[in-house]
Coordinates of C-alpha atoms (C1' of nucleotides) in Angstrom, one line a residue:
Chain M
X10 CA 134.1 189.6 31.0
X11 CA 130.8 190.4 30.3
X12 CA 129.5 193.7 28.7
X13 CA 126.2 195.1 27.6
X14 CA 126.8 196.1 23.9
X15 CA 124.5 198.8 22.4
X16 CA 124.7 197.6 19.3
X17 CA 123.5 194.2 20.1
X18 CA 121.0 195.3 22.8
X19 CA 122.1 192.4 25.2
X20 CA 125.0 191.6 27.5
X21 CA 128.1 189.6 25.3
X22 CA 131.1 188.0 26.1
X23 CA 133.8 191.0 25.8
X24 CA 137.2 189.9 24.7
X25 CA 139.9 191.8 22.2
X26 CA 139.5 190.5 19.0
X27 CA 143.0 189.2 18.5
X28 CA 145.7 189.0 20.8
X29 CA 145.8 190.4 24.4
X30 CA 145.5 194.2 23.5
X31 CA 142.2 195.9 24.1
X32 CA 142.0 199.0 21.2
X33 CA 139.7 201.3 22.9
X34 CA 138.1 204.8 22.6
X35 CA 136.4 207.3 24.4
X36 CA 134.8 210.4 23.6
X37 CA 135.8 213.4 25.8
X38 CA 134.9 217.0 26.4
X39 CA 134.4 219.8 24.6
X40 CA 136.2 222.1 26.0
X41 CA 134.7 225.2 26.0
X42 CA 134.1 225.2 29.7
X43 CA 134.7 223.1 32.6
X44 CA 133.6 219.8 33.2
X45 CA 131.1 219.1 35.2
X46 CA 130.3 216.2 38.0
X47 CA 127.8 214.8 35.1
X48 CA 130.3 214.3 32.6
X49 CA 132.6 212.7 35.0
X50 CA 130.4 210.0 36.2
X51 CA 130.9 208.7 32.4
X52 CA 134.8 209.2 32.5
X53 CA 134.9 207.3 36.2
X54 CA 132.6 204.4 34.8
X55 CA 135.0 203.8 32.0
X56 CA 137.9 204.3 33.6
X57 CA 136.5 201.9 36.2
X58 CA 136.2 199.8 33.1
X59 CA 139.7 200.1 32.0
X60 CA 140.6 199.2 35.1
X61 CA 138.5 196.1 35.4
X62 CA 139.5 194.7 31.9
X63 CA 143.7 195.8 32.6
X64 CA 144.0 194.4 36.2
X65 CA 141.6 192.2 36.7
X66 CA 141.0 190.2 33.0
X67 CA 144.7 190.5 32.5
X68 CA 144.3 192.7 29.2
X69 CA 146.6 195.6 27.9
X70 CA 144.7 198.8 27.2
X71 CA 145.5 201.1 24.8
X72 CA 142.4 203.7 25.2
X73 CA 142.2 207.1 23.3
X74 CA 140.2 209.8 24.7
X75 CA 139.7 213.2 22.2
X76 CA 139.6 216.4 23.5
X77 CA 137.6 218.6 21.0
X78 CA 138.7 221.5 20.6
X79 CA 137.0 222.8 17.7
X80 CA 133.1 223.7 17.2
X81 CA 129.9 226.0 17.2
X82 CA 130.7 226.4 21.2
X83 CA 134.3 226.4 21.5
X84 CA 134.4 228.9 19.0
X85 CA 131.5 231.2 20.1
X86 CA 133.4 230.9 23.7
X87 CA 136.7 231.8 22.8
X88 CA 135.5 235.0 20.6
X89 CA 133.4 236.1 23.9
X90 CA 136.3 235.9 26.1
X91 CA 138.5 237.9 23.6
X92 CA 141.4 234.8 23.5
X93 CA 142.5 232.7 20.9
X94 CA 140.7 229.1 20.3
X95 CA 143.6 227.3 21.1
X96 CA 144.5 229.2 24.0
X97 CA 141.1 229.2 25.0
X98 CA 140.8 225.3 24.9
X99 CA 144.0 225.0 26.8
X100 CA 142.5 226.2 29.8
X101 CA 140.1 223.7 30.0
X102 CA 142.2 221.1 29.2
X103 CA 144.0 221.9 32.1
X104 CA 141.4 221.7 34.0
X105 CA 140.0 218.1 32.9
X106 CA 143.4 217.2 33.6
X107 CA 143.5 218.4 37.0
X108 CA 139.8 217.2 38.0
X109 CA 141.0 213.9 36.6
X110 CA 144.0 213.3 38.7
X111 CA 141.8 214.6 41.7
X112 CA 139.3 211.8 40.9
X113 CA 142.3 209.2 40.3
X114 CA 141.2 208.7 36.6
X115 CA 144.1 206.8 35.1
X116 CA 145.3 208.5 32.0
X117 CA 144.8 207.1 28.7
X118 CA 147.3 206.3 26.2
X119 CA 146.5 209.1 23.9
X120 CA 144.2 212.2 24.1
X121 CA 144.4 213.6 21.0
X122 CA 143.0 217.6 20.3
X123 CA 140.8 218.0 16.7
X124 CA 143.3 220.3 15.8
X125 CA 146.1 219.0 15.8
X126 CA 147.5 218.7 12.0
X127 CA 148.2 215.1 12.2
X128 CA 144.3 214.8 13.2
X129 CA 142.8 217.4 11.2
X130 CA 144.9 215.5 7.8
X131 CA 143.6 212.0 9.2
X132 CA 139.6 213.8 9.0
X133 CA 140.2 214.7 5.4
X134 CA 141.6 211.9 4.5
X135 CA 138.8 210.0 5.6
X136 CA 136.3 212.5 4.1
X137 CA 138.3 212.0 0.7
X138 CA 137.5 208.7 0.7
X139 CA 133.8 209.0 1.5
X140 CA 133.7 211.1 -1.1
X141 CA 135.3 208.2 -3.5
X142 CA 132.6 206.0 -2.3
X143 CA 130.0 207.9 -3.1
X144 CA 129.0 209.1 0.6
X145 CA 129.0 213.0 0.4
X146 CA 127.6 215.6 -1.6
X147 CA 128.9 219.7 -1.1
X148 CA 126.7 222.5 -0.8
X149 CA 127.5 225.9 -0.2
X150 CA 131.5 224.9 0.4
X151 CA 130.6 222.5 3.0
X152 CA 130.5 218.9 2.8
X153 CA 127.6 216.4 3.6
X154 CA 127.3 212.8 5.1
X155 CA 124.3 211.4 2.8
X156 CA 123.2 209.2 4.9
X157 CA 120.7 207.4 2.1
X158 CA 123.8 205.8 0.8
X159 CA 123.8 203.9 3.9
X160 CA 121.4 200.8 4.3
X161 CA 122.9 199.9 7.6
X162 CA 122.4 203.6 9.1
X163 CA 120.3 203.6 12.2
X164 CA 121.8 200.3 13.3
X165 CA 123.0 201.9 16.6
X166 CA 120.7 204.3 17.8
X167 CA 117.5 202.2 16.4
X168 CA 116.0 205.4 15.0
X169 CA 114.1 205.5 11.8
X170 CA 113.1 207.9 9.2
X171 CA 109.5 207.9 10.3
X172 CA 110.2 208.3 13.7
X173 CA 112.1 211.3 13.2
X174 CA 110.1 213.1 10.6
X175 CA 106.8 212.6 13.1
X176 CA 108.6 214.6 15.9
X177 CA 107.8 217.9 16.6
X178 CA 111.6 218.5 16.3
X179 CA 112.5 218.7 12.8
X180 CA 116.2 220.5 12.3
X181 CA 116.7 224.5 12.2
X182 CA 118.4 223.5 9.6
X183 CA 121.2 225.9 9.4
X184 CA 122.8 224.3 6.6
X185 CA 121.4 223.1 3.4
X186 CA 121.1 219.7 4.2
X187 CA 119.0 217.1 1.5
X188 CA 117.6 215.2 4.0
X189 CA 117.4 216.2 8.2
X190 CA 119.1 213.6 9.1
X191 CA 122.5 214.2 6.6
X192 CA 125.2 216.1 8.5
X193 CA 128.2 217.7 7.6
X194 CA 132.0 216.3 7.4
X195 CA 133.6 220.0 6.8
X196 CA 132.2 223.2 7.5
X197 CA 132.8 225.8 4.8
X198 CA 135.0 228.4 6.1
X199 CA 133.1 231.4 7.5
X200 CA 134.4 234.6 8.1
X201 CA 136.1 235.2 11.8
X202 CA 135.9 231.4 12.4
X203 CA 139.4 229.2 11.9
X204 CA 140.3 227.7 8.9
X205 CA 142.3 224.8 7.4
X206 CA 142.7 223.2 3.6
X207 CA 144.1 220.1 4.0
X208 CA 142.6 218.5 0.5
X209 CA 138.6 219.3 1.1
X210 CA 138.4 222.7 0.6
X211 CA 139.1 225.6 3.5
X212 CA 136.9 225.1 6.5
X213 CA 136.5 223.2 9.6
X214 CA 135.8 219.2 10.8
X215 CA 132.5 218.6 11.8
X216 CA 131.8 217.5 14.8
X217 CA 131.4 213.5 13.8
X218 CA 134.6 213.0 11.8
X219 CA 137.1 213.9 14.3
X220 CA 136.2 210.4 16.4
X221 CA 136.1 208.3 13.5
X222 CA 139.7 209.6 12.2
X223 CA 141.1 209.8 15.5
X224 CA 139.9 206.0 16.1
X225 CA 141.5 204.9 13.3
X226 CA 144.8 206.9 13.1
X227 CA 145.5 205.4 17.1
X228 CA 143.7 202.6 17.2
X229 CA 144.3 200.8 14.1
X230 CA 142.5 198.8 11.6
X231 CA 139.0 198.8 12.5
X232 CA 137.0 197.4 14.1
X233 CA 138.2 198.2 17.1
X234 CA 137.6 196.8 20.3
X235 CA 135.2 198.8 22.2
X236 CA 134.1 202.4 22.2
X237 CA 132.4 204.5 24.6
X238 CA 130.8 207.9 25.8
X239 CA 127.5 208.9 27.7
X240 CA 124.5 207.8 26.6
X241 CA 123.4 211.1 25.1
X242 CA 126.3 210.7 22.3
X243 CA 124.6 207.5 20.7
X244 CA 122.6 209.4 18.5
X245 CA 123.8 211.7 16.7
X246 CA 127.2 211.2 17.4
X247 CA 128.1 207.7 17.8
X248 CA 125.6 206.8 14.9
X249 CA 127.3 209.1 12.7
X250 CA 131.1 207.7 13.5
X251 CA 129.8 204.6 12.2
X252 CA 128.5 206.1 9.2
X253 CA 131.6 208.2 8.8
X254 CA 134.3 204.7 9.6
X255 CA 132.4 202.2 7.8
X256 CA 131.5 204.4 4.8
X257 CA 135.1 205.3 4.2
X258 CA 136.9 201.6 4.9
X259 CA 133.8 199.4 4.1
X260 CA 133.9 197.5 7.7
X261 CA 132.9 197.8 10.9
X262 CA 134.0 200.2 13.3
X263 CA 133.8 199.1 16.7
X264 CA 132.8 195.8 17.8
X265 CA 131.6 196.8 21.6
X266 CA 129.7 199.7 22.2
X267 CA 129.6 200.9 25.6
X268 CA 127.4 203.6 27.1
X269 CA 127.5 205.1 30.7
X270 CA 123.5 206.6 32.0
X271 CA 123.0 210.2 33.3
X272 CA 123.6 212.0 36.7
X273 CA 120.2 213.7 37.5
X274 CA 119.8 216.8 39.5
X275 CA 116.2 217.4 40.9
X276 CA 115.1 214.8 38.5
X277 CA 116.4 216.0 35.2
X278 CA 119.8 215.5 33.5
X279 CA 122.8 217.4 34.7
X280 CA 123.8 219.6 31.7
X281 CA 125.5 222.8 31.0
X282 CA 122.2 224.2 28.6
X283 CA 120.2 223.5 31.4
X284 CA 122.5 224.9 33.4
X285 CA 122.0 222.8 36.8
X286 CA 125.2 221.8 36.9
X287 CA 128.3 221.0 39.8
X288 CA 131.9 221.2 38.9
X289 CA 134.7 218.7 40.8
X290 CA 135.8 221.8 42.7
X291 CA 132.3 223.0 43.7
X292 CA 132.1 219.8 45.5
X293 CA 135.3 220.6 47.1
X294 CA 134.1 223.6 48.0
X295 CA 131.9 221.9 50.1
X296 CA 133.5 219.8 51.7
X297 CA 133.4 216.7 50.3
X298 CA 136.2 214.7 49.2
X299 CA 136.9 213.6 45.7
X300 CA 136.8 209.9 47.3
X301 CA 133.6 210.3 48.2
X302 CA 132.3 211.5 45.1
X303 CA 134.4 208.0 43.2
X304 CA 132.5 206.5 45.4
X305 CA 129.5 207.8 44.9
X306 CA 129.5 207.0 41.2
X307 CA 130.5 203.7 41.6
X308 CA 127.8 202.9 44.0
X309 CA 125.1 202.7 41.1
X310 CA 125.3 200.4 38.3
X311 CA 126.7 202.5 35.2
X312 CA 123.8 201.8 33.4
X313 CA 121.1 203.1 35.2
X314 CA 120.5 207.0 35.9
X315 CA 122.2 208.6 39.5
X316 CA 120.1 210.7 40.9
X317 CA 122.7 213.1 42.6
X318 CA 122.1 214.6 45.7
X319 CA 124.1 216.3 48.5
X320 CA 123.1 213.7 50.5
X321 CA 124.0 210.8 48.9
X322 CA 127.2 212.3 48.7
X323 CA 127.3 212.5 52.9
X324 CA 126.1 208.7 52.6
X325 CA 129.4 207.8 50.3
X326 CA 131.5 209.4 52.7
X327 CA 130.3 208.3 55.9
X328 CA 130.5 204.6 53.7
X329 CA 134.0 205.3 52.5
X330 CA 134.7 206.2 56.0
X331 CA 133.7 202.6 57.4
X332 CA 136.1 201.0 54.8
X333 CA 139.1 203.0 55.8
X334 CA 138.5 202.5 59.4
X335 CA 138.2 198.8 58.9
X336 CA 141.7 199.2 57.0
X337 CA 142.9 201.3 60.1
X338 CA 142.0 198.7 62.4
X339 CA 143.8 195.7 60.4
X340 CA 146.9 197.5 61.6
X341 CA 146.3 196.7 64.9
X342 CA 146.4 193.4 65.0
X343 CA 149.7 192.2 66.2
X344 CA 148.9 188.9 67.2
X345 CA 151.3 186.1 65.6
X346 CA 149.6 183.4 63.3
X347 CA 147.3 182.9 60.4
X348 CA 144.1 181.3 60.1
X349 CA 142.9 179.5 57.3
X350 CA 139.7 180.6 58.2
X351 CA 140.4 183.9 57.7
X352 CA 142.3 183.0 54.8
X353 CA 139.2 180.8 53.3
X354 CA 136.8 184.3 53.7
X355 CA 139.2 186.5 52.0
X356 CA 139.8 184.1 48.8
X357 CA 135.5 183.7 48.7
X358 CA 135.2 187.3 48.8
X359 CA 138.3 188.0 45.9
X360 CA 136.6 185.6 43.6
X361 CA 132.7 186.7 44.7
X362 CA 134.4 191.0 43.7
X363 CA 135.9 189.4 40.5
X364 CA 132.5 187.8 39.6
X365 CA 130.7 191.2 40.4
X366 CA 132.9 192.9 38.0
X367 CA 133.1 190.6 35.0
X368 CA 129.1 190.5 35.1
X369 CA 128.9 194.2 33.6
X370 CA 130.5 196.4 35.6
X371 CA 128.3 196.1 38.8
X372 CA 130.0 197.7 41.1
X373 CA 127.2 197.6 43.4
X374 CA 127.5 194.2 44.0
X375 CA 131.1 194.3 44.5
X376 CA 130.9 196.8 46.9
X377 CA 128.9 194.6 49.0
X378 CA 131.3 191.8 48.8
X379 CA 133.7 194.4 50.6
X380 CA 131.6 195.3 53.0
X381 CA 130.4 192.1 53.9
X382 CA 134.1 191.2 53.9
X383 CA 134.9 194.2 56.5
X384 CA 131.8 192.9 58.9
X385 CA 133.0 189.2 58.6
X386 CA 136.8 190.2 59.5
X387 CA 135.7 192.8 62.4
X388 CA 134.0 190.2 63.6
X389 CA 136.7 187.6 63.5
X390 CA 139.0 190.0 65.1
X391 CA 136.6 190.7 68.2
X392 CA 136.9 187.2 68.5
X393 CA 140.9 187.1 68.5
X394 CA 140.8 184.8 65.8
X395 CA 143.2 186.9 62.9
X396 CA 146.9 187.3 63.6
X397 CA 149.3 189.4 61.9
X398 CA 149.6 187.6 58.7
X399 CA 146.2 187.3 58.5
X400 CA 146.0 190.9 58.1
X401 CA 148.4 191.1 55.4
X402 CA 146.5 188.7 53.1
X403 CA 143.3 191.0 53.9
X404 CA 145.4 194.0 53.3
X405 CA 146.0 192.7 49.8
X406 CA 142.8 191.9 48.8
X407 CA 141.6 195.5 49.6
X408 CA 144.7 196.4 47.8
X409 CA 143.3 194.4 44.6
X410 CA 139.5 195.8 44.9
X411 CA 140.7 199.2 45.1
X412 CA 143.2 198.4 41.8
X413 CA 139.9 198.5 40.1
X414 CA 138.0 200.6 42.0
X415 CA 140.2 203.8 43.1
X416 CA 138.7 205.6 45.7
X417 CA 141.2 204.0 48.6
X418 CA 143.8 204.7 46.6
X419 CA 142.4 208.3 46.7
X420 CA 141.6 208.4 50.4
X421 CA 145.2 207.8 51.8
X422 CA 146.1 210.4 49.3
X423 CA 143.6 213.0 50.4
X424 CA 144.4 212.0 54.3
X425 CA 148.2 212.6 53.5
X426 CA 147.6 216.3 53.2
X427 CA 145.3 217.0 56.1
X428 CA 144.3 220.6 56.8
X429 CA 146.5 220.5 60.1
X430 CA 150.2 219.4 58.9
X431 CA 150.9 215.8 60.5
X432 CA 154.0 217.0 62.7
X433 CA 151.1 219.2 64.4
X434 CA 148.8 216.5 64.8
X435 CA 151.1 214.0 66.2
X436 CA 153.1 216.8 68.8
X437 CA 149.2 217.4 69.9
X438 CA 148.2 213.7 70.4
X439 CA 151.2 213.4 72.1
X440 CA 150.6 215.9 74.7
X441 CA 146.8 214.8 74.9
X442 CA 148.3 211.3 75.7
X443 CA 150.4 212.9 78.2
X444 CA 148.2 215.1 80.0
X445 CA 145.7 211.7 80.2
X446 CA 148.2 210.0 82.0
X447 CA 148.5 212.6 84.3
X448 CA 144.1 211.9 84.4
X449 CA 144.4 215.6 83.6
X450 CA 141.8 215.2 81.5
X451 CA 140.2 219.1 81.1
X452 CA 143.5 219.6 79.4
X453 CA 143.1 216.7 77.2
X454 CA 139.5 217.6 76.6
X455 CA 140.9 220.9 75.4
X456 CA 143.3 219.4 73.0
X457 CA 141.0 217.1 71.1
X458 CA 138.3 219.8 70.7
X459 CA 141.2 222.1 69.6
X460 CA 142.0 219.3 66.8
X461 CA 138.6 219.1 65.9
X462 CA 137.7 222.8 65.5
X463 CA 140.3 222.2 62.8
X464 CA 138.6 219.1 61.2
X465 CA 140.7 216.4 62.8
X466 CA 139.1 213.7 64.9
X467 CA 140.6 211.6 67.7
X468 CA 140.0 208.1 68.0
X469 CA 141.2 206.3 71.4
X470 CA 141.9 202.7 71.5
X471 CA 143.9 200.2 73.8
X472 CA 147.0 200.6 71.1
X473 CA 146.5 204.4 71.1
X474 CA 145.2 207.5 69.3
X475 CA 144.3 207.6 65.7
X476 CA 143.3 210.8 63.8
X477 CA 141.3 210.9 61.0
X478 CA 139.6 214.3 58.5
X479 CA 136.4 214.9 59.7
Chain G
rG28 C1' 104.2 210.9 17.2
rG29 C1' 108.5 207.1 17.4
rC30 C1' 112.3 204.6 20.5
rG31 C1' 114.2 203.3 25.3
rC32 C1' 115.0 203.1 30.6
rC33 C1' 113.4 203.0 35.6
rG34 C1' 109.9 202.4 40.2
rU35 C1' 113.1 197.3 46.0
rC36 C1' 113.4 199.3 54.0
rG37 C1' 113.1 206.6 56.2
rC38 C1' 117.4 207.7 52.3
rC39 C1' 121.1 205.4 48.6
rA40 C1' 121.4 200.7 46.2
rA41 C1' 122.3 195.1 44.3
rG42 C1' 119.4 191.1 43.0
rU43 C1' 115.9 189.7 36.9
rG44 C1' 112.2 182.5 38.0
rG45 C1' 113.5 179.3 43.7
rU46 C1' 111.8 182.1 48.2
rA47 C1' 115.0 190.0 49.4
rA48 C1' 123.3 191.7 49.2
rG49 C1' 125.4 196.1 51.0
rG50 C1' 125.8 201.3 52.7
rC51 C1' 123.6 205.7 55.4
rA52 C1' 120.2 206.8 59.1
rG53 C1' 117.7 204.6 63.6
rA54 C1' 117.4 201.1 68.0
rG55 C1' 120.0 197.9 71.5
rG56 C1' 124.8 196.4 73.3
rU57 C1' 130.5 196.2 74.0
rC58 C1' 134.6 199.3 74.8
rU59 C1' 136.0 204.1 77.2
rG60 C1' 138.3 208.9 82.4
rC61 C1' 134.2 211.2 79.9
rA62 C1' 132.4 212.2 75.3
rA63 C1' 133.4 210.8 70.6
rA64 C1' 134.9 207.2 67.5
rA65 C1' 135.2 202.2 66.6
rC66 C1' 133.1 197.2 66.8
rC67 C1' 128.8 193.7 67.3
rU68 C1' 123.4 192.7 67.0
rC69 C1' 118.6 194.2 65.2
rC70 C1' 115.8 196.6 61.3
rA71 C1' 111.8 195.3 54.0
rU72 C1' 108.5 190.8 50.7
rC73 C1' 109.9 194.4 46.4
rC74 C1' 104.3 201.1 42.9
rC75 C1' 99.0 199.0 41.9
rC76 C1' 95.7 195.3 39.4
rG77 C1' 95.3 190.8 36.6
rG78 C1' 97.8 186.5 34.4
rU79 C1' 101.6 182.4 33.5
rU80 C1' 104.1 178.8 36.8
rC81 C1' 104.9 173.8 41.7
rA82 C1' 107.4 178.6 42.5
rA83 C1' 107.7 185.8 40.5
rA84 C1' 110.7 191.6 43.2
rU85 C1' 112.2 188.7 38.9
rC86 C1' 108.1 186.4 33.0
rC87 C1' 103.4 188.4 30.3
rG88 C1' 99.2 192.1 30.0
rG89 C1' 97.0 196.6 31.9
rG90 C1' 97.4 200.8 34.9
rC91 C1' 99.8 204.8 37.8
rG92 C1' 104.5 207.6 38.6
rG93 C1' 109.5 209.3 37.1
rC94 C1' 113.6 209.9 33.5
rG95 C1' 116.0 209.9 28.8
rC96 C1' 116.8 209.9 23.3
rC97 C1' 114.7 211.5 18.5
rU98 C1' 118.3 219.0 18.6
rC99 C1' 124.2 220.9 21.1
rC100 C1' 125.1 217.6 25.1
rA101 C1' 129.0 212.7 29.2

RNA sequence: GGCGCCGUCGCCAAGUGGUAAGGCAGAGGUCUGCAAAACCUCCAUCCCCGGUUCAAAUCCGGGCGGCGCCUCCA
């Protein structure tokens, strides 16, 4: 398929560098609070990505997503809440998890935590041998990427020296760093803070070395195949894993470099300093469904900003809404026979999705394709002209867009568990179908409203009543 | 000060040289016990100015407006 790469600037051919496995990583959360809708724009974009390259380019994934779980934050959190770090982190942890299953993220092959020991060993490992190839200086305990000994630094992120000693911004400096831009591989250990001596001293990993050593430990020999994160994380952070990988093993790090754009909220950046931010649940808590918000994010092309509002979010749903009725309706049709019309339409529209999706991720565009599929079928079955096995070859093709995409997938599981049990629903509707017959119709009247006082909605057709979550 | 992105119908959003996808809302219609729902149909010349070209929303220059990175951050 076709990617944009960061490092290049320009959209490249994207295909694993030997073999059929794609070696991927992503950077996670810190987890010192929840996640927020913000963050999980980026995790839906690249696991829409996964999903495009696995099922759709016919690769196998291996991805790795870090949790850290160790730093200024996590730290400063934990002590303020009186509970141990790790216990602390576990929490939140739990709560990624959860969001992600809610949003139908598929899981990753590994999610390593900072601190484990087999990680923590990998990160000094790697800083010993930046510091055998001449890449660190200590000061004060701690130890210091120097970034000088690095012609290729910048490569990334595009930033230069003059650049960043003109801003107004010039580091605290809360370290004694040789140059601003140097940062640090292992924090000296302070006092009330936790500690580990694996080989560098007693201390902590920065914040940099954990990806690079985590990469490499799960991934493999570098480079690997891809890496990504939000956009905010290419400088420092990604510009310094590359500092940290290819200083320590002398070659590249990661061949692809992907980067998912910001969810805005009143025109600025959804973030928890700023905090203007929206968990998963709080959008639950209004109502909406997680579907809906997949949606949502996939409804703007990953690399351009999504300015969130509450009613875009009514917009996803009331679009989400249209596809599942369309679905709904396909299992009506009962009449015998297929059409290679029909047939014709559905294989344009499966290679017009495909095309969408290999071409960067646009999403956009292959929601289109659906929906221009869904008016194109509707309008075939008005006109009698798809029979049952028709439908099934639609069926599937929905059933492969949504492979990729998700939110269908997450739909029929949300409408599983309506907030009336089903047994309840279906005794009502059959009373209401009852009481028609009998053109007792105030009676009927009363049922439906009764249903939709309770968020159900009643939809009557010539094959009979279908409910549906308001 | 440096680097970068964006500005398309009332709202959301594709399209990046060949004459504007799609969704929401709106209008009209079909269906229906009614209402709803559903379905169909209709609904834009692309922030402004100048230039390049047979041809520009798409390329170039200049404005105006918005956002981001350069500091923890998805």
């Amino acid at each position: 398929m076709r990617l944009y790469n960061t490092l290049s600037r320009r959209v490249e051919d994207f295909r694993p560098s030997a073999g059929n496995l794609v070696r991927m990583y992503s950077c996670g959360l810190t987890v010192y609070a929840r996640g927020h809708i913000g963050n999980f724009r980026t995790f839906t974009c690249i696991d829409a990505l996964r999903r495009t390259l696995r099922y759709q380019e016919g690769f196998e994934i291996r991805q790795v997503m870090n949790f850290t779980d160790v730093d200024d934050r996590t730290i400063a959190e934990s002590q303020k809440a009186g509970v141990p770090l790790r216990e602390y982190t576990d929490r939140f942890i739990a709560a990624f998890l959860e969001d992600s299953a809610t949003l139908g993220l598929e899981r990753p092959e590994a999610m390593p935590r900072a601190t484990d020991e087999a990680n923590l060993r990998a990160m000094t490992g790697m800083i010993q041998q930046l510091e055998a190839n001449g890449h660190t200086y200590r000061s004060d305990g701690s130890v210091y990427f120097k970034i000088s000994t690095l012609p290729q630094y910048g490569r990334l992120s595009h930033l230069d020296v003059a650049g960043i000693k003109a801003g107004a911004r010039v580091d605290a400096d809360k370290y004694s760093k040789e140059d601003a831009r140097d940062f640090v591989l292992w924090k000296a250990a302070q006092p009330g803070e936790p500690t580990w001596d694996f080989g560098v001293g007693p201390g902590r990993p920065g914040w940099h070395i954990e990806c690079s050593a985590m990469a490499l430990r799960l991934l493999g020999e570098p480079p690997i195949d891809l890496h990504a994160g939000g956009v905010d994380l290419v400088f420092p952070h990604h510009e310094n894993e590359i500092a940290q990988a290819e200083g320590a093993t002398g070659r590249p790090f990661s061949r692809f470099w992907m980067h998912v754009e910001f969810l805005n909220l009143d025109q600025e950046k959804m973030s928890k300093s700023l905090g203007n931010i929206f968990t998963v649940p709080d959008v639950l808590q209004r109502g909406y469904r997680a579907s809906a918000l997949r949606y949502l994010y996939l409804s703007v092309h990953y690399r351009k900003q999504l300015k969130f509002t509450w009613e875009s979010l009514d917009q996803a749903e009331e679009a989400l809404t249209r596809l599942m009725d369309f679905l709904a309706r396909l299992d009506t049709v009962t009449a015998p026979g297929g059409h290679a019309a029909v047939a014709a339409r559905v294989a344009e529209a499966r290679r017009a999705f495909a095309d969408w999706m290999a071409d960067d991720l646009n999403t956009a565009g292959a929601l289109g394709v659906m929906f221009e599929l869904v008016r194109a079928m509707n309008a075939a079955i008005d006109a009698g002209e798809v029979g049952a096995p028709d439908a099934a070859v639609i069926r599937e093709a929905f059933d492969e867009f949504d492979r990729v995409l998700g939110f269908i997938t997450l739909r029929r599981a949300e409408e599983a568990t309506p907030p009336v049990p089903v047994e309840t629903i279906e005794r009502l509707i059959e009373e209401r179908r009852i009481a028609r017959r009998q053109r007792n119709f105030a009676e009927a009247d009363r049922l439906r409203a009764e249903l939709e006082a309770q968020g159900i909605l009643l939809e009557d057709s010539p094959t009979g009543t279908r409910w549906k979550r308001k």
